[in-house]
mmCIF file with all atom_site columns, C-alpha atoms in Angstrom:
data_model
loop_
_atom_site.group_PDB
_atom_site.id
_atom_site.type_symbol
_atom_site.label_atom_id
_atom_site.label_alt_id
_atom_site.label_comp_id
_atom_site.label_asym_id
_atom_site.label_entity_id
_atom_site.label_seq_id
_atom_site.pdbx_PDB_ins_code
_atom_site.Cartn_x
_atom_site.Cartn_y
_atom_site.Cartn_z
_atom_site.occupancy
_atom_site.B_iso_or_equiv
_atom_site.pdbx_formal_charge
_atom_site.auth_seq_id
_atom_site.auth_comp_id
_atom_site.auth_asym_id
_atom_site.auth_atom_id
_atom_site.pdbx_PDB_model_num
ATOM 1   C CA . MET A 1 1   ? 2.132   8.894   -5.791  1.00 0.00 ? 394 MET A CA 1
ATOM 2   C CA . CYS A 1 2   ? 5.201   7.031   -4.589  1.00 0.00 ? 395 CYS A CA 1
ATOM 3   C CA . GLU A 1 3   ? 7.300   10.220  -4.437  1.00 0.00 ? 396 GLU A CA 1
ATOM 4   C CA . THR A 1 4   ? 4.918   11.793  -1.944  1.00 0.00 ? 397 THR A CA 1
ATOM 5   C CA . THR A 1 5   ? 4.753   8.575   0.045   1.00 0.00 ? 398 THR A CA 1
ATOM 6   C CA . LEU A 1 6   ? 8.549   8.349   0.079   1.00 0.00 ? 399 LEU A CA 1
ATOM 7   C CA . GLY A 1 7   ? 8.769   11.960  1.237   1.00 0.00 ? 400 GLY A CA 1
ATOM 8   C CA . TYR A 1 8   ? 6.308   11.318  4.042   1.00 0.00 ? 401 TYR A CA 1
ATOM 9   C CA . MET A 1 9   ? 8.169   8.204   5.167   1.00 0.00 ? 402 MET A CA 1
ATOM 10  C CA . PHE A 1 10  ? 11.490  10.082  5.150   1.00 0.00 ? 403 PHE A CA 1
ATOM 11  C CA . TRP A 1 11  ? 10.005  12.979  7.106   1.00 0.00 ? 404 TRP A CA 1
ATOM 12  C CA . SER A 1 12  ? 8.393   10.715  9.688   1.00 0.00 ? 405 SER A CA 1
ATOM 13  C CA . LYS A 1 13  ? 11.657  8.826   10.254  1.00 0.00 ? 406 LYS A CA 1
ATOM 14  C CA . CYS A 1 14  ? 13.746  12.004  10.545  1.00 0.00 ? 407 CYS A CA 1
ATOM 15  C CA . THR A 1 15  ? 11.544  13.697  13.113  1.00 0.00 ? 408 THR A CA 1
ATOM 16  C CA . PRO A 1 16  ? 12.091  12.618  16.697  1.00 0.00 ? 409 PRO A CA 1
ATOM 17  C CA . THR A 1 17  ? 8.952   10.903  17.875  1.00 0.00 ? 410 THR A CA 1
ATOM 18  C CA . ASN A 1 18  ? 7.957   8.967   20.870  1.00 0.00 ? 411 ASN A CA 1
ATOM 19  C CA . GLN A 1 19  ? 5.543   6.095   20.688  1.00 0.00 ? 412 GLN A CA 1
ATOM 20  C CA . SER A 1 20  ? 2.674   7.963   22.195  1.00 0.00 ? 413 SER A CA 1
ATOM 21  C CA . SER A 1 21  ? -0.910  7.331   21.308  1.00 0.00 ? 414 SER A CA 1
ATOM 22  C CA . ASP A 1 22  ? -1.816  10.968  20.921  1.00 0.00 ? 415 ASP A CA 1
ATOM 23  C CA . GLY A 1 23  ? -2.800  10.581  17.268  1.00 0.00 ? 416 GLY A CA 1
ATOM 24  C CA . ARG A 1 24  ? -0.569  13.390  16.053  1.00 0.00 ? 417 ARG A CA 1
ATOM 25  C CA . GLY A 1 25  ? 1.727   12.679  13.165  1.00 0.00 ? 418 GLY A CA 1
ATOM 26  C CA . ALA A 1 26  ? 4.683   14.393  11.573  1.00 0.00 ? 419 ALA A CA 1
ATOM 27  C CA . GLY A 1 27  ? 2.606   17.176  10.045  1.00 0.00 ? 420 GLY A CA 1
ATOM 28  C CA . LEU A 1 28  ? 2.753   15.987  6.443   1.00 0.00 ? 421 LEU A CA 1
ATOM 29  C CA . GLU A 1 29  ? -0.476  14.033  6.660   1.00 0.00 ? 422 GLU A CA 1
ATOM 30  C CA . ILE A 1 30  ? -2.418  16.949  5.182   1.00 0.00 ? 423 ILE A CA 1
ATOM 31  C CA . VAL A 1 31  ? -0.098  17.035  2.158   1.00 0.00 ? 424 VAL A CA 1
ATOM 32  C CA . LEU A 1 32  ? -0.542  13.297  1.673   1.00 0.00 ? 425 LEU A CA 1
ATOM 33  C CA . VAL A 1 33  ? -4.327  13.555  2.029   1.00 0.00 ? 426 VAL A CA 1
ATOM 34  C CA . VAL A 1 34  ? -4.507  16.358  -0.541  1.00 0.00 ? 427 VAL A CA 1
ATOM 35  C CA . PHE A 1 35  ? -2.273  14.455  -2.956  1.00 0.00 ? 428 PHE A CA 1
ATOM 36  C CA . VAL A 1 36  ? -4.222  11.192  -2.695  1.00 0.00 ? 429 VAL A CA 1
ATOM 37  C CA . VAL A 1 37  ? -7.602  12.938  -2.948  1.00 0.00 ? 430 VAL A CA 1
ATOM 38  C CA . GLY A 1 38  ? -6.319  14.765  -6.038  1.00 0.00 ? 431 GLY A CA 1
ATOM 39  C CA . HIS A 1 39  ? -5.173  11.474  -7.514  1.00 0.00 ? 432 HIS A CA 1
ATOM 40  C CA . ILE A 1 40  ? -8.584  9.927   -6.798  1.00 0.00 ? 433 ILE A CA 1
ATOM 41  C CA . TRP A 1 41  ? -10.304 12.929  -8.375  1.00 0.00 ? 434 TRP A CA 1
ATOM 42  C CA . ASN A 1 42  ? -8.129  12.523  -11.489 1.00 0.00 ? 435 ASN A CA 1
ATOM 43  C CA . LEU A 1 43  ? -9.072  8.836   -11.714 1.00 0.00 ? 436 LEU A CA 1
ATOM 44  C CA . VAL A 1 44  ? -12.793 9.616   -11.335 1.00 0.00 ? 437 VAL A CA 1
ATOM 45  C CA . ARG A 1 45  ? -12.560 12.425  -13.909 1.00 0.00 ? 438 ARG A CA 1
ATOM 46  C CA . MET A 1 46  ? -10.856 10.117  -16.423 1.00 0.00 ? 439 MET A CA 1
ATOM 47  C CA . CYS A 1 47  ? -13.582 7.529   -15.828 1.00 0.00 ? 440 CYS A CA 1
ATOM 48  C CA . MET A 1 48  ? -16.287 10.133  -16.477 1.00 0.00 ? 441 MET A CA 1
ATOM 49  C CA . LEU A 1 49  ? -14.574 11.457  -19.621 1.00 0.00 ? 442 LEU A CA 1
ATOM 50  C CA . GLN A 1 50  ? -13.923 8.051   -21.181 1.00 0.00 ? 443 GLN A CA 1
ATOM 51  C CA . GLY A 1 51  ? -17.063 6.355   -19.986 1.00 0.00 ? 444 GLY A CA 1
ATOM 52  C CA . VAL A 1 52  ? -17.085 3.539   -17.467 1.00 0.00 ? 445 VAL A CA 1
ATOM 53  C CA . LYS A 1 53  ? -17.004 0.695   -19.994 1.00 0.00 ? 446 LYS A CA 1
ATOM 54  C CA . THR A 1 54  ? -14.159 2.188   -22.022 1.00 0.00 ? 447 THR A CA 1
ATOM 55  C CA . PHE A 1 55  ? -12.237 3.111   -18.891 1.00 0.00 ? 448 PHE A CA 1
ATOM 56  C CA . ILE A 1 56  ? -12.449 -0.391  -17.435 1.00 0.00 ? 449 ILE A CA 1
ATOM 57  C CA . THR A 1 57  ? -11.638 -2.216  -20.676 1.00 0.00 ? 450 THR A CA 1
ATOM 58  C CA . CYS A 1 58  ? -8.682  0.003   -21.607 1.00 0.00 ? 451 CYS A CA 1
ATOM 59  C CA . LEU A 1 59  ? -5.485  -2.030  -21.277 1.00 0.00 ? 452 LEU A CA 1
ATOM 60  C CA . HIS A 1 60  ? -3.205  0.745   -20.066 1.00 0.00 ? 453 HIS A CA 1
ATOM 61  C CA . ASN A 1 61  ? -5.336  1.475   -17.005 1.00 0.00 ? 454 ASN A CA 1
ATOM 62  C CA . TRP A 1 62  ? -4.482  -0.190  -13.765 1.00 0.00 ? 455 TRP A CA 1
ATOM 63  C CA . TYR A 1 63  ? -7.840  0.789   -12.305 1.00 0.00 ? 456 TYR A CA 1
ATOM 64  C CA . GLU A 1 64  ? -8.151  -2.245  -10.016 1.00 0.00 ? 457 GLU A CA 1
ATOM 65  C CA . TYR A 1 65  ? -4.678  -1.722  -8.636  1.00 0.00 ? 458 TYR A CA 1
ATOM 66  C CA . ASP A 1 66  ? -5.205  2.023   -8.257  1.00 0.00 ? 459 ASP A CA 1
ATOM 67  C CA . SER A 1 67  ? -8.597  1.487   -6.623  1.00 0.00 ? 460 SER A CA 1
ATOM 68  C CA . ILE A 1 68  ? -7.148  -0.865  -4.016  1.00 0.00 ? 461 ILE A CA 1
ATOM 69  C CA . THR A 1 69  ? -4.263  1.527   -3.341  1.00 0.00 ? 462 THR A CA 1
ATOM 70  C CA . HIS A 1 70  ? -6.623  4.475   -2.975  1.00 0.00 ? 463 HIS A CA 1
ATOM 71  C CA . LEU A 1 71  ? -8.944  2.480   -0.736  1.00 0.00 ? 464 LEU A CA 1
ATOM 72  C CA . LEU A 1 72  ? -6.046  1.606   1.572   1.00 0.00 ? 465 LEU A CA 1
ATOM 73  C CA . PHE A 1 73  ? -4.921  5.229   1.694   1.00 0.00 ? 466 PHE A CA 1
ATOM 74  C CA . LEU A 1 74  ? -8.490  6.315   2.476   1.00 0.00 ? 467 LEU A CA 1
ATOM 75  C CA . LEU A 1 75  ? -8.682  3.730   5.270   1.00 0.00 ? 468 LEU A CA 1
ATOM 76  C CA . THR A 1 76  ? -5.411  5.138   6.597   1.00 0.00 ? 469 THR A CA 1
ATOM 77  C CA . PHE A 1 77  ? -6.890  8.637   6.636   1.00 0.00 ? 470 PHE A CA 1
ATOM 78  C CA . ILE A 1 78  ? -10.045 7.420   8.372   1.00 0.00 ? 471 ILE A CA 1
ATOM 79  C CA . PHE A 1 79  ? -8.018  5.699   11.084  1.00 0.00 ? 472 PHE A CA 1
ATOM 80  C CA . TRP A 1 80  ? -5.835  8.801   11.515  1.00 0.00 ? 473 TRP A CA 1
ATOM 81  C CA . LEU A 1 81  ? -8.994  10.829  12.066  1.00 0.00 ? 474 LEU A CA 1
ATOM 82  C CA . SER A 1 82  ? -10.312 8.156   14.416  1.00 0.00 ? 475 SER A CA 1
ATOM 83  C CA . ALA A 1 83  ? -7.066  8.308   16.405  1.00 0.00 ? 476 ALA A CA 1
ATOM 84  C CA . LEU A 1 84  ? -7.462  12.058  16.822  1.00 0.00 ? 477 LEU A CA 1
ATOM 85  C CA . VAL A 1 85  ? -11.037 11.605  18.040  1.00 0.00 ? 478 VAL A CA 1
ATOM 86  C CA . GLU A 1 86  ? -10.017 8.777   20.392  1.00 0.00 ? 479 GLU A CA 1
ATOM 87  C CA . LYS A 1 87  ? -7.297  10.952  21.875  1.00 0.00 ? 480 LYS A CA 1
ATOM 88  C CA . GLU A 1 88  ? -9.829  13.589  22.855  1.00 0.00 ? 481 GLU A CA 1
ATOM 89  C CA . THR A 1 89  ? -12.372 11.150  24.263  1.00 0.00 ? 482 THR A CA 1
ATOM 90  C CA . SER A 1 90  ? -10.312 8.416   25.934  1.00 0.00 ? 483 SER A CA 1
ATOM 91  C CA . ASP A 1 91  ? -8.533  8.376   29.252  1.00 0.00 ? 484 ASP A CA 1
ATOM 92  C CA . ILE A 1 92  ? -5.629  6.174   28.104  1.00 0.00 ? 485 ILE A CA 1
ATOM 93  C CA . PRO A 1 93  ? -2.288  7.695   29.137  1.00 0.00 ? 486 PRO A CA 1
ATOM 94  C CA . ASP A 1 94  ? -0.117  9.095   26.346  1.00 0.00 ? 487 ASP A CA 1
ATOM 95  C CA . ASP A 1 95  ? 3.063   7.428   27.565  1.00 0.00 ? 488 ASP A CA 1
ATOM 96  C CA . LEU A 1 96  ? 1.695   3.876   27.364  1.00 0.00 ? 489 LEU A CA 1
ATOM 97  C CA . GLU A 1 97  ? 4.098   1.624   25.457  1.00 0.00 ? 490 GLU A CA 1
ATOM 98  C CA . ARG A 1 98  ? 2.995   0.127   22.161  1.00 0.00 ? 491 ARG A CA 1
ATOM 99  C CA . LYS A 1 99  ? 3.141   -3.418  23.423  1.00 0.00 ? 492 LYS A CA 1
ATOM 100 C CA . TYR A 1 100 ? 0.295   -2.590  25.820  1.00 0.00 ? 493 TYR A CA 1
ATOM 101 C CA . TRP A 1 101 ? -1.920  -0.969  23.192  1.00 0.00 ? 494 TRP A CA 1
ATOM 102 C CA . HIS A 1 102 ? -5.066  -2.744  22.078  1.00 0.00 ? 495 HIS A CA 1
ATOM 103 C CA . HIS A 1 103 ? -4.409  -4.770  18.928  1.00 0.00 ? 496 HIS A CA 1
ATOM 104 C CA . LEU A 1 104 ? -7.133  -2.856  17.070  1.00 0.00 ? 497 LEU A CA 1
ATOM 105 C CA . ASP A 1 105 ? -5.850  0.577   18.087  1.00 0.00 ? 498 ASP A CA 1
ATOM 106 C CA . SER A 1 106 ? -6.530  3.227   15.451  1.00 0.00 ? 499 SER A CA 1
ATOM 107 C CA . ILE A 1 107 ? -2.901  4.244   15.120  1.00 0.00 ? 500 ILE A CA 1
ATOM 108 C CA . LEU A 1 108 ? -1.771  0.645   14.668  1.00 0.00 ? 501 LEU A CA 1
ATOM 109 C CA . MET A 1 109 ? -4.459  0.026   12.065  1.00 0.00 ? 502 MET A CA 1
ATOM 110 C CA . ALA A 1 110 ? -3.560  3.244   10.237  1.00 0.00 ? 503 ALA A CA 1
ATOM 111 C CA . GLU A 1 111 ? 0.116   2.314   10.195  1.00 0.00 ? 504 GLU A CA 1
ATOM 112 C CA . GLY A 1 112 ? -0.683  -1.137  8.835   1.00 0.00 ? 505 GLY A CA 1
ATOM 113 C CA . PHE A 1 113 ? -2.918  0.193   6.068   1.00 0.00 ? 506 PHE A CA 1
ATOM 114 C CA . PHE A 1 114 ? -0.364  2.899   5.292   1.00 0.00 ? 507 PHE A CA 1
ATOM 115 C CA . ALA A 1 115 ? 2.413   0.320   4.982   1.00 0.00 ? 508 ALA A CA 1
ATOM 116 C CA . VAL A 1 116 ? 0.439   -1.822  2.536   1.00 0.00 ? 509 VAL A CA 1
ATOM 117 C CA . ALA A 1 117 ? -0.711  1.223   0.540   1.00 0.00 ? 510 ALA A CA 1
ATOM 118 C CA . THR A 1 118 ? 2.875   2.458   0.333   1.00 0.00 ? 511 THR A CA 1
ATOM 119 C CA . ILE A 1 119 ? 4.063   -0.890  -0.982  1.00 0.00 ? 512 ILE A CA 1
ATOM 120 C CA . LEU A 1 120 ? 1.301   -0.836  -3.589  1.00 0.00 ? 513 LEU A CA 1
ATOM 121 C CA . ALA A 1 121 ? 2.165   2.752   -4.547  1.00 0.00 ? 514 ALA A CA 1
ATOM 122 C CA . PHE A 1 122 ? 5.768   1.754   -5.151  1.00 0.00 ? 515 PHE A CA 1
ATOM 123 C CA . GLY A 1 123 ? 4.606   -1.332  -7.033  1.00 0.00 ? 516 GLY A CA 1
ATOM 124 C CA . ARG A 1 124 ? 2.899   1.022   -9.467  1.00 0.00 ? 517 ARG A CA 1
ATOM 125 C CA . LEU A 1 125 ? 6.384   1.830   -10.737 1.00 0.00 ? 518 LEU A CA 1
ATOM 126 C CA . LEU A 1 126 ? 6.296   -1.545  -12.502 1.00 0.00 ? 519 LEU A CA 1
ATOM 127 C CA . LEU A 1 127 ? 4.207   0.141   -15.186 1.00 0.00 ? 520 LEU A CA 1
ATOM 128 C CA . LEU A 1 128 ? 7.069   2.523   -15.886 1.00 0.00 ? 521 LEU A CA 1
ATOM 129 C CA . CYS A 1 129 ? 9.430   -0.430  -16.087 1.00 0.00 ? 522 CYS A CA 1
ATOM 130 C CA . GLN A 1 130 ? 7.161   -2.095  -18.652 1.00 0.00 ? 523 GLN A CA 1
ATOM 131 C CA . LEU A 1 131 ? 7.168   1.039   -20.787 1.00 0.00 ? 524 LEU A CA 1
ATOM 132 C CA . ASN A 1 132 ? 10.958  1.325   -20.768 1.00 0.00 ? 525 ASN A CA 1
ATOM 133 C CA . TYR A 1 133 ? 12.685  0.140   -23.945 1.00 0.00 ? 526 TYR A CA 1
ATOM 134 C CA . TYR A 1 134 ? 15.269  -1.942  -22.056 1.00 0.00 ? 527 TYR A CA 1
ATOM 135 C CA . LEU A 1 135 ? 13.436  -2.993  -18.899 1.00 0.00 ? 528 LEU A CA 1
ATOM 136 C CA . GLY A 1 136 ? 10.100  -3.955  -20.486 1.00 0.00 ? 529 GLY A CA 1
ATOM 137 C CA . PRO A 1 137 ? 11.281  -7.105  -22.288 1.00 0.00 ? 530 PRO A CA 1
ATOM 138 C CA . LEU A 1 138 ? 13.323  -8.095  -19.253 1.00 0.00 ? 531 LEU A CA 1
ATOM 139 C CA . GLN A 1 139 ? 10.264  -7.838  -17.036 1.00 0.00 ? 532 GLN A CA 1
ATOM 140 C CA . VAL A 1 140 ? 8.202   -9.946  -19.450 1.00 0.00 ? 533 VAL A CA 1
ATOM 141 C CA . SER A 1 141 ? 10.985  -12.560 -19.568 1.00 0.00 ? 534 SER A CA 1
ATOM 142 C CA . LEU A 1 142 ? 11.229  -12.567 -15.783 1.00 0.00 ? 535 LEU A CA 1
ATOM 143 C CA . GLY A 1 143 ? 7.467   -13.101 -15.496 1.00 0.00 ? 536 GLY A CA 1
ATOM 144 C CA . LYS A 1 144 ? 7.559   -16.096 -17.832 1.00 0.00 ? 537 LYS A CA 1
ATOM 145 C CA . MET A 1 145 ? 10.627  -17.459 -16.088 1.00 0.00 ? 538 MET A CA 1
ATOM 146 C CA . THR A 1 146 ? 8.854   -17.153 -12.731 1.00 0.00 ? 539 THR A CA 1
ATOM 147 C CA . LYS A 1 147 ? 6.005   -19.303 -14.049 1.00 0.00 ? 540 LYS A CA 1
ATOM 148 C CA . ASP A 1 148 ? 8.504   -21.960 -15.145 1.00 0.00 ? 541 ASP A CA 1
ATOM 149 C CA . ILE A 1 149 ? 10.214  -21.856 -11.753 1.00 0.00 ? 542 ILE A CA 1
ATOM 150 C CA . ALA A 1 150 ? 6.838   -22.244 -10.022 1.00 0.00 ? 543 ALA A CA 1
ATOM 151 C CA . LYS A 1 151 ? 6.127   -25.360 -12.106 1.00 0.00 ? 544 LYS A CA 1
ATOM 152 C CA . PHE A 1 152 ? 9.523   -26.762 -11.144 1.00 0.00 ? 545 PHE A CA 1
ATOM 153 C CA . VAL A 1 153 ? 8.912   -26.058 -7.437  1.00 0.00 ? 546 VAL A CA 1
ATOM 154 C CA . VAL A 1 154 ? 5.551   -27.864 -7.567  1.00 0.00 ? 547 VAL A CA 1
ATOM 155 C CA . ILE A 1 155 ? 7.132   -30.916 -9.217  1.00 0.00 ? 548 ILE A CA 1
ATOM 156 C CA . PHE A 1 156 ? 10.030  -30.779 -6.747  1.00 0.00 ? 549 PHE A CA 1
ATOM 157 C CA . PHE A 1 157 ? 7.704   -30.719 -3.728  1.00 0.00 ? 550 PHE A CA 1
ATOM 158 C CA . LEU A 1 158 ? 5.638   -33.572 -5.154  1.00 0.00 ? 551 LEU A CA 1
ATOM 159 C CA . LEU A 1 159 ? 8.829   -35.574 -5.563  1.00 0.00 ? 552 LEU A CA 1
ATOM 160 C CA . ILE A 1 160 ? 9.980   -34.799 -2.012  1.00 0.00 ? 553 ILE A CA 1
ATOM 161 C CA . LEU A 1 161 ? 6.497   -35.591 -0.679  1.00 0.00 ? 554 LEU A CA 1
ATOM 162 C CA . SER A 1 162 ? 6.483   -38.954 -2.454  1.00 0.00 ? 555 SER A CA 1
ATOM 163 C CA . PHE A 1 163 ? 9.851   -39.902 -0.954  1.00 0.00 ? 556 PHE A CA 1
ATOM 164 C CA . THR A 1 164 ? 8.795   -38.836 2.548   1.00 0.00 ? 557 THR A CA 1
ATOM 165 C CA . ALA A 1 165 ? 5.508   -40.731 2.265   1.00 0.00 ? 558 ALA A CA 1
ATOM 166 C CA . GLY A 1 166 ? 7.289   -43.850 0.986   1.00 0.00 ? 559 GLY A CA 1
ATOM 167 C CA . LYS A 1 167 ? 9.679   -44.064 3.885   1.00 0.00 ? 560 LYS A CA 1
#
């Protein structure tokens, strides 16, 4: 999923665009929609083949993570479609700068959801790192080390707070 997302991001940055509110994108939205819908269909098919209980309890499935990522991509697609409909029905000029757009504009919402979904899609690569012979143990060690660092930070802030309160 992250390869397609990376390709879309590269394509959208390479094409000259203005910041118009016309709702048109770079042209690769259809490819992204087809890819994500196919990925969702694969997830649903695996759930039906394995059974819901087995699918949810299986340790190698990241179904919660995938579900959130797919939901964010679907919200992106809905807001893209909403932006196209708004373009046809509204009388807002196309050359209006972004800073004057409404904060709940469909394009802005779609871009926000797309950004978060893209980050989650790239975060899915952590599974591949866990499966790697060399990177897997390092990732487990880093996770445990992060917990120890968090404990230290809590104790450190309590110590600093006690000195500031005592002064």
